[in-house]
CSV table of C-alpha atoms and ligand atoms in Angstrom, one decimal:
chain,number,residue,atom,x,y,z
D,795,MET,CA,139.2,42.2,106.5
D,796,GLY,CA,136.3,41.0,104.5
D,797,VAL,CA,132.6,41.3,104.0
D,798,LEU,CA,130.7,41.0,107.3
D,799,LEU,CA,127.2,41.5,106.0
D,800,GLU,CA,125.8,40.6,102.7
D,801,VAL,CA,122.3,41.4,101.3
D,802,GLN,CA,121.6,39.3,98.2
D,803,ASP,CA,118.8,40.2,95.8
D,804,VAL,CA,116.3,41.2,98.5
D,805,THR,CA,112.8,42.1,97.5
D,806,LYS,CA,110.2,43.5,99.9
D,807,THR,CA,106.7,44.6,98.9
D,808,PHE,CA,103.9,46.2,100.8
D,809,GLY,CA,100.8,45.3,98.8
D,810,SER,CA,101.5,46.7,95.4
D,811,LEU,CA,104.4,48.9,96.5
D,812,VAL,CA,107.8,47.5,95.8
D,813,ALA,CA,109.8,49.0,98.7
D,814,LEU,CA,112.9,46.9,97.9
D,815,ASP,CA,113.5,45.7,94.4
D,816,ARG,CA,116.2,43.0,94.2
D,817,VAL,CA,118.6,44.9,96.4
D,818,SER,CA,122.1,43.7,96.9
D,819,LEU,CA,124.8,45.1,99.2
D,820,SER,CA,128.0,44.1,100.8
D,821,VAL,CA,129.1,45.7,104.0
D,822,GLU,CA,132.9,45.5,104.7
D,823,GLU,CA,134.1,44.7,108.2
D,824,ARG,CA,135.5,47.6,110.3
D,825,LYS,CA,134.3,50.2,107.8
D,826,LEU,CA,131.7,53.0,107.9
D,827,THR,CA,129.3,52.5,105.1
D,828,ILE,CA,126.6,55.1,104.6
D,829,LEU,CA,123.3,54.3,102.8
D,830,ILE,CA,121.8,57.3,101.1
D,831,GLY,CA,118.7,58.0,98.9
D,832,PRO,CA,115.7,60.3,98.6
D,833,ASN,CA,112.8,60.0,101.0
D,834,GLY,CA,110.9,56.8,100.5
D,835,SER,CA,113.7,55.0,98.6
D,836,GLY,CA,113.7,52.0,100.9
D,837,LYS,CA,116.6,52.7,103.3
D,838,THR,CA,114.7,52.1,106.5
D,839,THR,CA,113.0,49.1,105.0
D,840,LEU,CA,116.4,47.6,104.2
D,841,ILE,CA,117.5,48.1,107.9
D,842,ASN,CA,114.2,46.5,109.0
D,843,VAL,CA,114.7,43.5,106.8
D,844,VAL,CA,118.3,43.0,107.9
D,845,SER,CA,117.5,43.3,111.6
D,846,GLY,CA,114.6,40.9,111.3
D,847,PHE,CA,111.7,43.4,111.9
D,848,TYR,CA,110.4,42.7,108.3
D,849,LYS,CA,110.6,39.5,106.4
D,850,ALA,CA,112.0,39.7,102.9
D,851,ASP,CA,109.7,38.3,100.1
D,852,LYS,CA,112.8,37.1,98.2
D,853,GLY,CA,116.5,37.1,98.6
D,854,LYS,CA,119.0,36.3,101.3
D,855,ILE,CA,120.8,38.0,104.2
D,856,LEU,CA,124.2,36.5,105.1
D,857,TYR,CA,126.1,37.5,108.2
D,858,GLN,CA,129.7,36.2,108.5
D,859,GLY,CA,128.8,33.9,105.7
D,860,GLU,CA,125.8,32.4,107.7
D,861,ASP,CA,122.3,32.6,106.2
D,862,ILE,CA,120.3,34.6,108.7
D,863,THR,CA,117.3,35.3,106.4
D,864,GLY,CA,114.0,35.4,108.2
D,865,LEU,CA,115.4,35.2,111.8
D,866,PRO,CA,113.3,37.1,114.3
D,867,PRO,CA,114.8,40.4,115.7
D,868,HIS,CA,116.0,39.0,119.0
D,869,ARG,CA,118.0,36.3,117.3
D,870,VAL,CA,119.5,38.7,114.8
D,871,TYR,CA,120.5,40.9,117.8
D,872,ARG,CA,122.1,38.0,119.5
D,873,LYS,CA,124.2,37.2,116.5
D,874,GLY,CA,125.9,40.6,116.9
D,875,ILE,CA,123.7,42.9,114.7
D,876,ALA,CA,122.2,45.8,116.6
D,877,ARG,CA,120.2,48.7,115.3
D,878,THR,CA,118.9,52.1,116.2
D,879,PHE,CA,115.7,53.7,115.1
D,880,GLN,CA,114.9,56.8,113.0
D,881,ILE,CA,113.0,58.1,116.1
D,882,PRO,CA,114.9,57.2,119.3
D,883,ALA,CA,113.2,54.4,121.3
D,884,LEU,CA,114.5,54.8,124.8
D,885,PHE,CA,113.0,54.0,128.2
D,886,TRP,CA,112.1,57.6,128.8
D,887,LYS,CA,111.6,57.4,132.6
D,888,LEU,CA,114.9,55.6,133.2
D,889,THR,CA,118.3,57.2,133.5
D,890,VAL,CA,120.9,57.1,130.8
D,891,LEU,CA,122.8,54.4,132.8
D,892,GLU,CA,119.7,52.3,133.3
D,893,ASN,CA,118.9,52.5,129.7
D,894,LEU,CA,122.2,51.0,128.8
D,895,VAL,CA,122.1,48.3,131.5
D,896,ALA,CA,118.6,47.2,130.4
D,897,ALA,CA,120.0,46.7,126.9
D,898,GLU,CA,122.7,44.2,127.9
D,899,LYS,CA,122.4,41.1,125.7
D,900,ASN,CA,122.9,38.5,128.5
D,901,HIS,CA,121.2,40.5,131.2
D,902,PRO,CA,119.9,37.8,133.6
D,903,GLY,CA,116.9,40.0,134.3
D,904,GLU,CA,115.5,38.5,131.1
D,905,SER,CA,115.4,35.1,132.5
D,906,PHE,CA,113.1,34.4,135.4
D,907,VAL,CA,114.9,31.2,136.5
D,908,ARG,CA,118.2,33.0,136.7
D,909,SER,CA,116.8,36.0,138.3
D,910,VAL,CA,115.8,33.8,141.3
D,911,PHE,CA,119.4,33.4,142.1
D,912,LYS,CA,119.8,36.9,143.3
D,913,SER,CA,123.5,36.8,143.9
D,914,ALA,CA,124.3,35.8,140.4
D,915,TRP,CA,122.0,38.5,139.2
D,916,GLU,CA,123.7,41.1,141.2
D,917,GLY,CA,127.1,40.0,139.9
D,918,ALA,CA,126.0,40.3,136.4
D,919,GLU,CA,124.3,43.6,137.1
D,920,THR,CA,127.6,45.0,138.5
D,921,GLN,CA,129.4,43.8,135.3
D,922,ALA,CA,126.8,45.4,133.1
D,923,THR,CA,127.0,48.6,135.0
D,924,GLU,CA,130.8,48.7,134.6
D,925,LYS,CA,130.4,48.0,130.9
D,926,ALA,CA,127.8,50.7,130.5
D,927,LEU,CA,130.0,53.3,132.2
D,928,ARG,CA,132.9,52.4,129.9
D,929,ILE,CA,130.6,52.9,126.9
D,930,LEU,CA,129.2,56.2,128.2
D,931,GLU,CA,132.8,57.3,128.7
D,932,LEU,CA,133.6,56.4,125.1
D,933,LEU,CA,130.6,58.3,123.9
D,934,GLY,CA,131.4,61.3,126.0
D,935,LEU,CA,128.1,60.8,128.0
D,936,ALA,CA,129.6,59.9,131.3
D,937,GLY,CA,128.5,63.2,132.8
D,938,ALA,CA,124.9,62.5,132.0
D,939,TRP,CA,124.7,59.0,133.5
D,940,ASN,CA,122.1,59.9,136.0
D,941,SER,CA,119.9,62.0,133.8
D,942,GLU,CA,116.4,60.9,132.9
D,943,ALA,CA,116.3,59.9,129.2
D,944,SER,CA,113.3,62.2,128.5
D,945,LYS,CA,115.4,65.2,129.7
D,946,LEU,CA,118.2,64.8,127.2
D,947,SER,CA,118.9,66.8,124.1
D,948,GLY,CA,118.1,65.2,120.7
D,949,GLY,CA,121.8,64.6,120.1
D,950,GLN,CA,122.3,62.9,123.5
D,951,MET,CA,119.2,60.7,122.8
D,952,LYS,CA,120.9,59.6,119.6
D,953,LEU,CA,124.1,58.8,121.5
D,954,VAL,CA,122.2,56.8,124.2
D,955,GLU,CA,120.6,54.7,121.4
D,956,ILE,CA,124.1,54.0,120.1
D,957,GLY,CA,125.3,53.2,123.6
D,958,ARG,CA,122.4,50.7,124.0
D,959,ALA,CA,123.3,49.0,120.7
D,960,LEU,CA,126.9,48.7,121.9
D,961,MET,CA,125.8,47.0,125.1
D,962,SER,CA,125.0,43.8,123.1
D,963,ASP,CA,128.7,43.5,122.0
D,964,ALA,CA,127.4,44.0,118.5
D,965,ARG,CA,130.0,43.7,115.7
D,966,ILE,CA,127.8,45.7,113.4
D,967,LEU,CA,125.6,48.7,114.1
D,968,LEU,CA,122.8,49.7,111.8
D,969,LEU,CA,122.0,53.3,112.5
D,970,ASP,CA,119.0,55.0,111.1
D,971,GLU,CA,119.7,58.7,110.8
D,972,PRO,CA,122.0,59.1,113.8
D,973,VAL,CA,122.4,62.9,113.4
D,974,SER,CA,119.0,64.0,112.0
D,975,GLY,CA,117.8,67.0,114.0
D,976,VAL,CA,121.1,67.4,115.7
D,977,ASN,CA,123.0,70.7,115.5
D,978,PRO,CA,126.1,70.6,113.3
D,979,THR,CA,128.7,70.8,116.1
D,980,LEU,CA,127.2,67.8,117.9
D,981,ALA,CA,126.6,66.0,114.6
D,982,HIS,CA,130.3,66.2,113.8
D,983,GLU,CA,131.1,65.0,117.3
D,984,ILE,CA,128.8,62.0,116.9
D,985,PHE,CA,130.5,61.0,113.6
D,986,THR,CA,133.9,61.5,115.2
D,987,LYS,CA,132.8,59.1,117.9
D,988,LEU,CA,131.6,56.5,115.4
D,989,VAL,CA,135.0,56.6,113.7
D,990,ARG,CA,136.6,56.1,117.1
D,991,LEU,CA,134.4,53.1,117.8
D,992,ARG,CA,135.4,51.7,114.4
D,993,ASP,CA,139.1,52.2,115.1
D,994,GLU,CA,139.2,51.3,118.8
D,995,LEU,CA,136.6,48.5,119.0
D,996,GLY,CA,136.5,47.3,115.4
D,997,VAL,CA,132.8,48.0,115.1
D,998,THR,CA,131.3,48.0,111.6
D,999,PHE,CA,128.7,50.5,110.6
D,1000,LEU,CA,125.9,50.7,108.1
D,1001,ILE,CA,124.4,54.2,108.5
D,1002,VAL,CA,121.3,55.7,106.9
D,1003,GLU,CA,121.8,59.5,106.8
D,1004,HIS,CA,120.5,62.5,104.9
D,1005,ARG,CA,123.0,64.9,106.3
D,1006,LEU,CA,125.6,64.3,103.6
D,1007,ASP,CA,127.3,67.7,104.3
D,1008,ILE,CA,128.4,66.2,107.7
D,1009,ALA,CA,128.6,62.5,107.1
D,1010,LEU,CA,130.7,62.4,103.9
D,1011,ASP,CA,133.8,63.5,105.7
D,1012,TYR,CA,133.8,60.4,107.8
D,1013,VAL,CA,132.6,57.5,105.8
D,1014,ASP,CA,134.6,54.8,103.9
D,1015,TYR,CA,131.9,53.8,101.4
D,1016,VAL,CA,128.6,55.2,100.1
D,1017,GLN,CA,125.7,53.1,98.8
D,1018,ALA,CA,122.9,54.9,97.0
D,1019,MET,CA,119.3,53.9,96.6
D,1020,ALA,CA,116.4,55.3,94.6
D,1021,TYR,CA,112.9,53.9,94.2
D,1022,GLY,CA,113.7,50.7,96.0
D,1023,ARG,CA,116.8,49.9,94.0
D,1024,MET,CA,120.5,50.1,94.7
D,1025,ILE,CA,121.8,52.5,92.0
D,1026,SER,CA,125.4,53.0,93.0
D,1027,GLY,CA,128.0,52.1,95.5
D,1028,GLY,CA,131.7,52.5,96.4
D,1029,ASP,CA,134.1,55.3,97.1
D,1030,PRO,CA,132.3,58.4,98.3
D,1031,LYS,CA,133.9,60.7,95.7
D,1032,VAL,CA,133.0,58.4,92.9
D,1033,VAL,CA,129.4,57.8,94.0
D,1034,MET,CA,128.6,61.4,94.6
D,1035,LYS,CA,129.6,62.2,91.0
D,1036,ASP,CA,127.6,59.2,89.6
D,1037,PRO,CA,125.0,60.7,87.2
D,1038,LYS,CA,122.4,58.2,88.5
D,1039,VAL,CA,122.9,59.5,92.0
D,1040,ILE,CA,122.7,63.2,90.9
D,1041,ASP,CA,119.6,62.4,88.9
D,1042,ALA,CA,117.9,60.7,91.8
D,1043,TYR,CA,118.4,63.7,94.0
D,1044,LEU,CA,117.7,66.4,91.4
D,1045,GLY,CA,115.2,64.6,89.1
D,1046,GLY,CA,112.8,63.8,91.9
A,1832,ATP,N1,105.3,49.1,107.1
A,1832,ATP,C1,105.0,49.6,105.9
A,1832,ATP,N2,103.8,49.5,105.3
A,1832,ATP,C2,103.5,50.0,104.1
A,1832,ATP,N3,104.4,50.7,103.4
A,1832,ATP,C3,105.6,50.9,104.0
A,1832,ATP,C4,106.0,50.4,105.3
A,1832,ATP,N4,107.3,50.7,105.5
A,1832,ATP,C5,107.7,51.5,104.5
A,1832,ATP,N5,106.7,51.6,103.5
A,1832,ATP,C6,106.8,52.3,102.3
A,1832,ATP,O1,108.0,51.8,101.6
A,1832,ATP,C7,108.7,52.8,100.9
A,1832,ATP,C8,110.1,52.9,101.5
A,1832,ATP,O2,110.0,53.4,102.8
A,1832,ATP,P1,111.3,53.6,103.7
A,1832,ATP,O3,110.8,54.0,105.1
A,1832,ATP,O4,112.1,52.4,103.6
A,1832,ATP,O5,112.0,54.8,103.0
A,1832,ATP,P2,113.3,55.6,103.5
A,1832,ATP,O6,114.3,55.6,102.4
A,1832,ATP,O7,113.8,55.2,104.8
A,1832,ATP,O8,112.8,57.1,103.5
A,1832,ATP,P3,113.1,58.3,104.6
A,1832,ATP,O9,114.4,58.9,104.0
A,1832,ATP,O10,112.0,59.3,104.4
A,1832,ATP,O11,113.2,57.8,105.9
A,1832,ATP,C9,107.9,54.1,101.2
A,1832,ATP,O12,107.0,54.3,100.0
A,1832,ATP,C10,107.1,53.8,102.4
A,1832,ATP,O13,105.8,54.5,102.4
A,1833,MG,MG1,113.9,56.1,106.7
């Protein structure tokens, strides 16, 4: 086991605002790492830079040792890095199953030329459907496969987003607040499922989350940010006692 994703000295500014100030971070393979920090500390910006949605002004992103700095989002995605959004971005009129199938990385529907060969397309569609059903089973969502996305509970929407990310065969998932607004029981269930995905499929997680009361029971590592800087990182028990972390939350 080693480092799967490495952020090296990344800076990102918006005008005069320094959202990320020389941020470095190593994400270990097959571990759950949580990224914490007060509102506006730069957590989502970091996810946006790693996933290619924003370009870093300075610094490097390495994935499996390969420099992926500046790649556009679809190329980052194809490398095996998938993300979810702070506010779920689903196809609201489609069913749960359709949402997953539409997220398949090699879905031939993306390619006009291949979609002309209807039989090939149908074969791939069946495969994608089978895969989607397996993922829904893993997430405990199989019973809702035919529900329209807009009719789901907040917690189920979060799970569908995770399911969509898994359809790409991602090796690492970047989750932006997977349990925000979700009731405690379901929030614990979601984290239990993430642990299962780590253990059974070997998925690596970098998770932004404010709900520390829930998340800390499940994570391997904590990274803490404040004012665009990485201020602490490592074992959850150690990081949560770090005076810099306590200050960041209490000092405001
Ligand atoms: N696209 C943008 N344009 C201008 N400023 C931005 C943009 N995205 C983020 N920012 C600013 O960068 C800073 C970091 O924002 P970011 O969303 O990364 O924080 P966060 O840690 O995710 O906060 P929260 O916990 O509230 O989600 C904030 O001051 C925010 O206003
Ligand atoms: Mg955020």
